[in-house]
Short mmCIF file of C-alpha atoms in Angstrom, two decimals:
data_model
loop_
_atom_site.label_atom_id
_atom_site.label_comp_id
_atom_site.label_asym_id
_atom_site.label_seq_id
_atom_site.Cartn_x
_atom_site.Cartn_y
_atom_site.Cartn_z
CA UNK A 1 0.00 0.00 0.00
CA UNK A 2 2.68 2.21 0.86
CA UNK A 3 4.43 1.55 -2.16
CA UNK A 4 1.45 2.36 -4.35
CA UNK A 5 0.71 5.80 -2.63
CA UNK A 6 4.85 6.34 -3.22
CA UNK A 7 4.17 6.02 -7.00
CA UNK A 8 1.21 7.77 -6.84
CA UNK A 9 2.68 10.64 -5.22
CA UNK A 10 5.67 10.69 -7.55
CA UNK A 11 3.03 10.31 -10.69
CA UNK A 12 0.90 13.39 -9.68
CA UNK A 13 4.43 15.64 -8.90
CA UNK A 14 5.52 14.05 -12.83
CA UNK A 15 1.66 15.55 -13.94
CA UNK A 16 2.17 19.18 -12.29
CA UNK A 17 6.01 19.72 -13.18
CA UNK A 18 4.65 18.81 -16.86
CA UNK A 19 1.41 20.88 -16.49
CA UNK A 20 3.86 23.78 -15.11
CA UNK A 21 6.25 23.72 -17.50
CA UNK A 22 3.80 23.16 -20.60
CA UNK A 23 1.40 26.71 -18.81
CA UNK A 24 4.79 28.80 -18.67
CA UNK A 25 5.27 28.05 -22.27
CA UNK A 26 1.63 28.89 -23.26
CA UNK A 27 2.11 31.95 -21.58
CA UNK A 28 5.60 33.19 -22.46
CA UNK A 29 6.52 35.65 -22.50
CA UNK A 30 4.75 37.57 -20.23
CA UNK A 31 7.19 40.47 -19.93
CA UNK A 32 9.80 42.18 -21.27
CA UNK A 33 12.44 39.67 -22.94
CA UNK A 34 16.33 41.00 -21.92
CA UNK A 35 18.90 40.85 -25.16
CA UNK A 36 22.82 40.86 -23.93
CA UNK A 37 24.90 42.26 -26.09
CA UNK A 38 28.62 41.27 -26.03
CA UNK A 39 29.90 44.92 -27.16
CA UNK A 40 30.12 48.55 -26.13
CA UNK A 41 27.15 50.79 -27.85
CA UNK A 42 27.91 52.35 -31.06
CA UNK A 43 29.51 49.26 -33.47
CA UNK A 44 27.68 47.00 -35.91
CA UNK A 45 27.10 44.66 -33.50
CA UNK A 46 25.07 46.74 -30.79
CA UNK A 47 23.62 48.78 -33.70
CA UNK A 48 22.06 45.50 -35.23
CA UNK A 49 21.16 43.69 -32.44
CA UNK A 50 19.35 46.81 -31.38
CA UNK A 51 17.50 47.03 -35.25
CA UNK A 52 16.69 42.94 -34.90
CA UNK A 53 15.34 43.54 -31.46
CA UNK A 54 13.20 46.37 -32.69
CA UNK A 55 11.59 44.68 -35.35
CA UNK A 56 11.16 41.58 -33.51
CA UNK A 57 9.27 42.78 -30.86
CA UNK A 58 5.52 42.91 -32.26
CA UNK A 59 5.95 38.89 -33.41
CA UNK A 60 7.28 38.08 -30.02
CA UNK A 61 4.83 40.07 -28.77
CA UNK A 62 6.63 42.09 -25.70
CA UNK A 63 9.66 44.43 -26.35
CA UNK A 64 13.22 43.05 -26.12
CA UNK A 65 15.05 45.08 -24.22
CA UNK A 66 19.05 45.95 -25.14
CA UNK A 67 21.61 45.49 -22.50
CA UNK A 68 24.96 46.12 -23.41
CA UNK A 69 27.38 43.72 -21.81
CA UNK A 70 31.20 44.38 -23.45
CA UNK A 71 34.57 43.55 -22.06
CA UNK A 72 36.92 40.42 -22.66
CA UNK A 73 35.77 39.48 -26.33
CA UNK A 74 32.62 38.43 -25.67
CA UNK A 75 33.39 36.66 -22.00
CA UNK A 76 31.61 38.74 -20.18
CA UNK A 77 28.18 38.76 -21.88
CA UNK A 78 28.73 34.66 -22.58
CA UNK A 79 29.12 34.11 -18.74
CA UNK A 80 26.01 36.29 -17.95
CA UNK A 81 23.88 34.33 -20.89
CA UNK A 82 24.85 31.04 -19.14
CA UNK A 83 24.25 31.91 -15.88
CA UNK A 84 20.62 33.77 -16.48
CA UNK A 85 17.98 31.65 -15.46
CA UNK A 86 16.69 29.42 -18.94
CA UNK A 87 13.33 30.51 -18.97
CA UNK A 88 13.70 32.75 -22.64
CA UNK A 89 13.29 35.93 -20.77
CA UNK A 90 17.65 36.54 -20.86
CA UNK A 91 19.09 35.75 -24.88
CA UNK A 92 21.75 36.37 -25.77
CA UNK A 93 23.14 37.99 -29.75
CA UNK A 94 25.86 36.15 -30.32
CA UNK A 95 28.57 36.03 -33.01
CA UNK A 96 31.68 34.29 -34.24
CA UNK A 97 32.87 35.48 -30.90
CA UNK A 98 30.65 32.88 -29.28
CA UNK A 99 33.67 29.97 -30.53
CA UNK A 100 36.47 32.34 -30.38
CA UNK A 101 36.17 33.31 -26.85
CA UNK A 102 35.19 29.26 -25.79
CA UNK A 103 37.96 27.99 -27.44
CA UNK A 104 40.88 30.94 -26.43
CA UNK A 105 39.66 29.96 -22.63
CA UNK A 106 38.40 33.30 -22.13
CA UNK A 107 35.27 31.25 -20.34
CA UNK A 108 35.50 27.96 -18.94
CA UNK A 109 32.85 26.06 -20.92
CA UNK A 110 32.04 25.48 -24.59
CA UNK A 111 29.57 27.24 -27.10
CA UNK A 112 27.20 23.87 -26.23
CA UNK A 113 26.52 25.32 -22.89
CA UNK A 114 24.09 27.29 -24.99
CA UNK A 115 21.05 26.79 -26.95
CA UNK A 116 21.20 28.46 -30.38
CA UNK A 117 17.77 29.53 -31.42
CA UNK A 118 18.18 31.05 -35.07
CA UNK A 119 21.27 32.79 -37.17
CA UNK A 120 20.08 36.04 -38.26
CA UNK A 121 22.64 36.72 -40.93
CA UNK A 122 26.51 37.43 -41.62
CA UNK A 123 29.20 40.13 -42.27
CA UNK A 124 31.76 39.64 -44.48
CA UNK A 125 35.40 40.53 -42.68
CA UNK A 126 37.46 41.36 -45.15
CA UNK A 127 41.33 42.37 -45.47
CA UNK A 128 41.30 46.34 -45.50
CA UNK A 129 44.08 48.39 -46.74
CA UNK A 130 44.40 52.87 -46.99
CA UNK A 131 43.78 53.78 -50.67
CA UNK A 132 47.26 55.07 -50.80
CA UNK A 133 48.48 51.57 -50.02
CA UNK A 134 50.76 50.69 -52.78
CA UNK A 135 48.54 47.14 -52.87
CA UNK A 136 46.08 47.57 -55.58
CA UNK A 137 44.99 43.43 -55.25
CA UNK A 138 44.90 40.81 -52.95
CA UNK A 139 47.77 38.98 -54.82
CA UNK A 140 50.10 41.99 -54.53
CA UNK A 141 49.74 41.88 -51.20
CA UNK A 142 50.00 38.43 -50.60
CA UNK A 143 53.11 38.62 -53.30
CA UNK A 144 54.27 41.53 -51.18
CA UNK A 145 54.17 39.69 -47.59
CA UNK A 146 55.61 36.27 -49.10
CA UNK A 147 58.51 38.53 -49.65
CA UNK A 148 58.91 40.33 -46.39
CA UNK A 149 58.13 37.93 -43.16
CA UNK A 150 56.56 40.06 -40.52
CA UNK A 151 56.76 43.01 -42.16
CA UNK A 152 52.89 43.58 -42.48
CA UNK A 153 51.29 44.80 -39.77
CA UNK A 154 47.81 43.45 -39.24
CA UNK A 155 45.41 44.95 -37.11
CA UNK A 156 42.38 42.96 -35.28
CA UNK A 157 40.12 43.43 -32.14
CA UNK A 158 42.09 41.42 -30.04
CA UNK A 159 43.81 38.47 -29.77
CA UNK A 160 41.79 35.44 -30.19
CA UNK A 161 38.94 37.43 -31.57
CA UNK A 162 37.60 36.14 -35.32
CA UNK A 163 39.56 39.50 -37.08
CA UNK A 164 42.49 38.06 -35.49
CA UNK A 165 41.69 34.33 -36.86
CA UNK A 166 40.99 35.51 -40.13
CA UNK A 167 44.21 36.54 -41.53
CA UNK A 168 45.73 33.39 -39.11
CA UNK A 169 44.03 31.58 -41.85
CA UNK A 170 44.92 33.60 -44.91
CA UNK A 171 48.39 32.88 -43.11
CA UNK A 172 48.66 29.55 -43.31
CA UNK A 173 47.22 28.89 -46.50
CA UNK A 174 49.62 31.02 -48.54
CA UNK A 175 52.62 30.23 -45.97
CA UNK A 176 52.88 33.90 -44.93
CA UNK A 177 53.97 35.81 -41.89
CA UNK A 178 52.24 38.77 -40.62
CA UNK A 179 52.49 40.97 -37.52
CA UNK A 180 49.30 40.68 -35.63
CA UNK A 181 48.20 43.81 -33.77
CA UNK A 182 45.31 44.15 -31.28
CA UNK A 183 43.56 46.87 -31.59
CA UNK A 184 40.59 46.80 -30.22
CA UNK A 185 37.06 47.22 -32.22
CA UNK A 186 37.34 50.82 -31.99
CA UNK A 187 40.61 51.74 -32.84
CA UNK A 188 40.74 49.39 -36.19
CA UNK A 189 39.56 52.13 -38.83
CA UNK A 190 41.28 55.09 -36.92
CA UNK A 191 44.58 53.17 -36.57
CA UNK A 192 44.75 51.89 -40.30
CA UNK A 193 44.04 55.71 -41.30
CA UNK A 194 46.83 57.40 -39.33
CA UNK A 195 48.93 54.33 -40.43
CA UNK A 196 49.42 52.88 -37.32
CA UNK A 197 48.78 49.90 -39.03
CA UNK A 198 49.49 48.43 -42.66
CA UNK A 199 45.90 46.67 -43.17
CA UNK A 200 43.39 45.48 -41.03
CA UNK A 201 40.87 42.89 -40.42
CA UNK A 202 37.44 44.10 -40.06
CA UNK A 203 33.60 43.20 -40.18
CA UNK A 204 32.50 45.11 -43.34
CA UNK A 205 29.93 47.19 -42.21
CA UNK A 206 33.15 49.12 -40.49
CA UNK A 207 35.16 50.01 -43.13
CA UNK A 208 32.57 50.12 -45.30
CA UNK A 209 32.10 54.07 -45.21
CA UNK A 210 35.77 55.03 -45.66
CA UNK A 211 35.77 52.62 -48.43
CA UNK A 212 32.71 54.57 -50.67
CA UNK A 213 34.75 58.12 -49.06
CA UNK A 214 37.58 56.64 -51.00
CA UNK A 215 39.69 56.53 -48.02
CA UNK A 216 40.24 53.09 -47.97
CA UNK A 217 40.00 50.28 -50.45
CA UNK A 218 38.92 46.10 -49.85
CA UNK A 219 41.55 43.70 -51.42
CA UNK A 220 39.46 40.39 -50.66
CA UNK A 221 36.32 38.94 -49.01
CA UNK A 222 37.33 35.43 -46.94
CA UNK A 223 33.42 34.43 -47.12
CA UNK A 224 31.53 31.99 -49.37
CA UNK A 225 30.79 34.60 -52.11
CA UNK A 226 30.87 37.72 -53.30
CA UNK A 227 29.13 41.09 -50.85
CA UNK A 228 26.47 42.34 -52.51
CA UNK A 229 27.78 45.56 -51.00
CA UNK A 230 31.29 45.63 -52.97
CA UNK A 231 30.05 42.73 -56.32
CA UNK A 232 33.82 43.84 -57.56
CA UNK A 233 35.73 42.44 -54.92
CA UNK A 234 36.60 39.04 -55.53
CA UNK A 235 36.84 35.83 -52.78
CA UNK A 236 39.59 33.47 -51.05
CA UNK A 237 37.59 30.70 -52.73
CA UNK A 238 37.36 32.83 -56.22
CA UNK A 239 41.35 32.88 -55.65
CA UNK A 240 42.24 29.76 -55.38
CA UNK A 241 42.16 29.43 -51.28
CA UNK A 242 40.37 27.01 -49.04
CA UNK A 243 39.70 30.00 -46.46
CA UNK A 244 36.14 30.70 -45.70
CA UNK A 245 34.98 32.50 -42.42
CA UNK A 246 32.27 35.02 -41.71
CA UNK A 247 31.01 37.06 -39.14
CA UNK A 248 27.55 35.27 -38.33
CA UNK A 249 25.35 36.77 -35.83
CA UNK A 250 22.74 34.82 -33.82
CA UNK A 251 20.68 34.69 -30.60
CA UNK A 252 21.43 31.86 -28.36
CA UNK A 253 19.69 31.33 -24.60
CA UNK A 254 21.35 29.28 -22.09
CA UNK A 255 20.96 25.77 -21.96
CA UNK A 256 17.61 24.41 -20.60
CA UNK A 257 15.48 26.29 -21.71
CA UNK A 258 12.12 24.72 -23.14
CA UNK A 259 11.50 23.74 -25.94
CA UNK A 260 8.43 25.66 -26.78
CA UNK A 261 10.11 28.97 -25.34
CA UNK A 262 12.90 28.13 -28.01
CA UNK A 263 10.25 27.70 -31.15
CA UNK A 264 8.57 31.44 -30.18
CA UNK A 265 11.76 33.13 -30.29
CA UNK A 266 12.83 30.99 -33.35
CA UNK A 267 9.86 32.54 -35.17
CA UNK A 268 9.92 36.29 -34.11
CA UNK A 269 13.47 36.49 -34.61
CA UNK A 270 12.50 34.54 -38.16
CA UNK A 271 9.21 37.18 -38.86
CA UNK A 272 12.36 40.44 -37.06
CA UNK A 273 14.47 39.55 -39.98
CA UNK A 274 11.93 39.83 -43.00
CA UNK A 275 11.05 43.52 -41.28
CA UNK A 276 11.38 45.71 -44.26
CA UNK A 277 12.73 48.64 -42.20
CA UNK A 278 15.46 45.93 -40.87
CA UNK A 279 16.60 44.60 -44.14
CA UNK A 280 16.59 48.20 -45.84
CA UNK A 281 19.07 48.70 -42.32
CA UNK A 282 21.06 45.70 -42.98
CA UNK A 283 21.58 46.84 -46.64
CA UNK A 284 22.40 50.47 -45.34
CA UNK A 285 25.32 48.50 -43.11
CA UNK A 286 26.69 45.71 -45.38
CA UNK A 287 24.91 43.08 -42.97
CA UNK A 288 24.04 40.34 -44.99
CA UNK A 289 20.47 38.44 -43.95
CA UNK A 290 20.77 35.04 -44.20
CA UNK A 291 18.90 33.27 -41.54
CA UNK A 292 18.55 29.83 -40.40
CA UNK A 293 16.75 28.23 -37.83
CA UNK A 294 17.39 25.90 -34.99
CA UNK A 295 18.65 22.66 -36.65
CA UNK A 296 19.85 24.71 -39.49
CA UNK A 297 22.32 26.99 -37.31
CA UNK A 298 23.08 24.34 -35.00
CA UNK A 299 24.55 22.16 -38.09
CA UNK A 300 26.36 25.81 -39.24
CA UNK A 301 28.16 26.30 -35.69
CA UNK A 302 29.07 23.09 -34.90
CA UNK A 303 31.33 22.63 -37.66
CA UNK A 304 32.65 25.97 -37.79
CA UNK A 305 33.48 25.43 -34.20
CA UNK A 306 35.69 22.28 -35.52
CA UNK A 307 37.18 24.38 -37.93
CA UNK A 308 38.11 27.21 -35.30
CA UNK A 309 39.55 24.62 -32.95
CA UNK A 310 41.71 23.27 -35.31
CA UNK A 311 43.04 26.72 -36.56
CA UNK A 312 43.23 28.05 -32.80
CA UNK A 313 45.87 23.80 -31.51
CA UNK A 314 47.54 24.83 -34.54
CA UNK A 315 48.41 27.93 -33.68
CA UNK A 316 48.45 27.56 -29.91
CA UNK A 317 45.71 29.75 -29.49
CA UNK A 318 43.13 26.90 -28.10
CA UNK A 319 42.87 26.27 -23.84
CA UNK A 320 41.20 23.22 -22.98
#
């Protein structure tokens, strides 16, 4: 007898949890939802995630509040997404950051201690140079560097970061040396224009305006094709090299959190990113919409995590 109340006890605790859990998704969200953002206000990261918030907001049905969360290339805001409590109301836009800073040991846990709800779309990050630069193409350059080891000087947002793995890539492909300098996001542009710097490494939306102000001219795009934004500017793949990374942006929540909380932000992050006003931003800012769901993103990161890891032992970048 007392075995069969046990069960029965167990059963009906089984029946509410699942009732519980099944009513908080029926009714989510039922205030506002809290968006971490991994950088300082003002770059093409804040400035997008605040546009795909906006626009996102009637689908989701509450507003999605903007926090700004910099510092440590993405650490900071990571360690605050996996630590919120997984209930959809803390998400987190992520980035390529999200495997750079996992596998650099910047956090002490892996890009699975998230869930990643949807990929929203990409920037290209391409190799920057003044318009001065005596480097009219990517192969003079790359002819140029072959010639002088470490004479290039490269700057990035920081070490680890994915403008710093970028021309680590483009490095090893072509067997070429170059002098990698952190920078910081901000001081990128500034620094290649007061020729602190020889070329940079840069999410396109960036350098995009000193590029049309003829102040600075894109030798190559390391993505899978050609930007839209600059059609003349050829690819790593167009020229012959097997080096392919972009600057995806995403929203990821932290781990646990249920499954029907997941699907509604899936789909008003989906509906945020066919917002006319957002994709006539995106075009504005060289952010390219491209976005994939759940399973679809998942099978993008995972794999581009690989490749990052590899890169990153290689290099002796990675920290287990």
């Amino acid at each position: 007898m007392m075995r069969r109340k046990t069960i029965s006890a167990v059963l009906t605790i089984f029946v509410a949890l699942s009732f519980g859990i099944s009513a908080f998704g029926a009714d989510y969200p039922s205030k506002p939802v809290q968006m971490l953002i991994p950088f300082g206000a003002g770059g093409s990261a804040d400035s997008m995630g605040r546009m795909i918030a906006k626009a996102s907001e009637e689908a989701l049905g509450q507003n999605i509040v903007a926090v700004n969360r910099p510092g440590a290339g993405g650490a900071i805001m990571l360690t605050a997404l996996k630590e919120a409590k997984p209930d959809g109301y803390t998400i987190g836009w992520g980035s390529t950051g999200l495997l750079t800073a996992t596998n650099i040991g910047n956090v002490p846990f892996k890009h699975d201690a998230f869930t990643h709800v949807a990929r929203i779309g990409y920037s290209a990050m391409p190799i920057a140079v003044r318009a001065d630069a005596p480097w009219k193409t990517f192969e003079e350059f790359a002819a140029y560097a072959k010639e002088n080891p470490n004479k290039i000087k490269i700057g990035n947002a920081g070490t680890g970061s994915a403008t710093h793995l970028t021309p680590i890539f483009i490095e090893k492909e072509l067997g070429l040396q170059f002098v990698h300098v952190p920078l910081g996001a901000k001081r990128r542009v500034p620094s290649l224009l007061g020729g602190e710097v020889d070329a940079i490494c840069v999410p396109l939306p960036e350098v995009a305006p000193q590029v049309r102000a003829g102040k600075a001219r894109v030798l190559v795009m390391p993505s899978e094709k050609r930007d839209p934004a600059f059609p003349d500017v050829p690819t790593m793949k167009e020229l012959g090299y097997d080096v392919v990374i972009e600057l995806f942006r995403g929203i990821s929540v932290p781990k646990g959190t249920p499954d029907d909380v997941v699907a509604k932000l899936e789909e008003a992050f989906k509906k945020g990113s066919q917002d006319p006003a957002f994709i006539e931003f995106a075009k504005k800012n060289s952010f390219n919409i491209a976005f994939m769901g759940q399973k679809e993103y998942n099978e993008y990161v995972f794999p581009m995590d690989d490749k990052i890891a590899q890169i990153m032992t290689e290099t002796g970048l990675k920290k287990d």
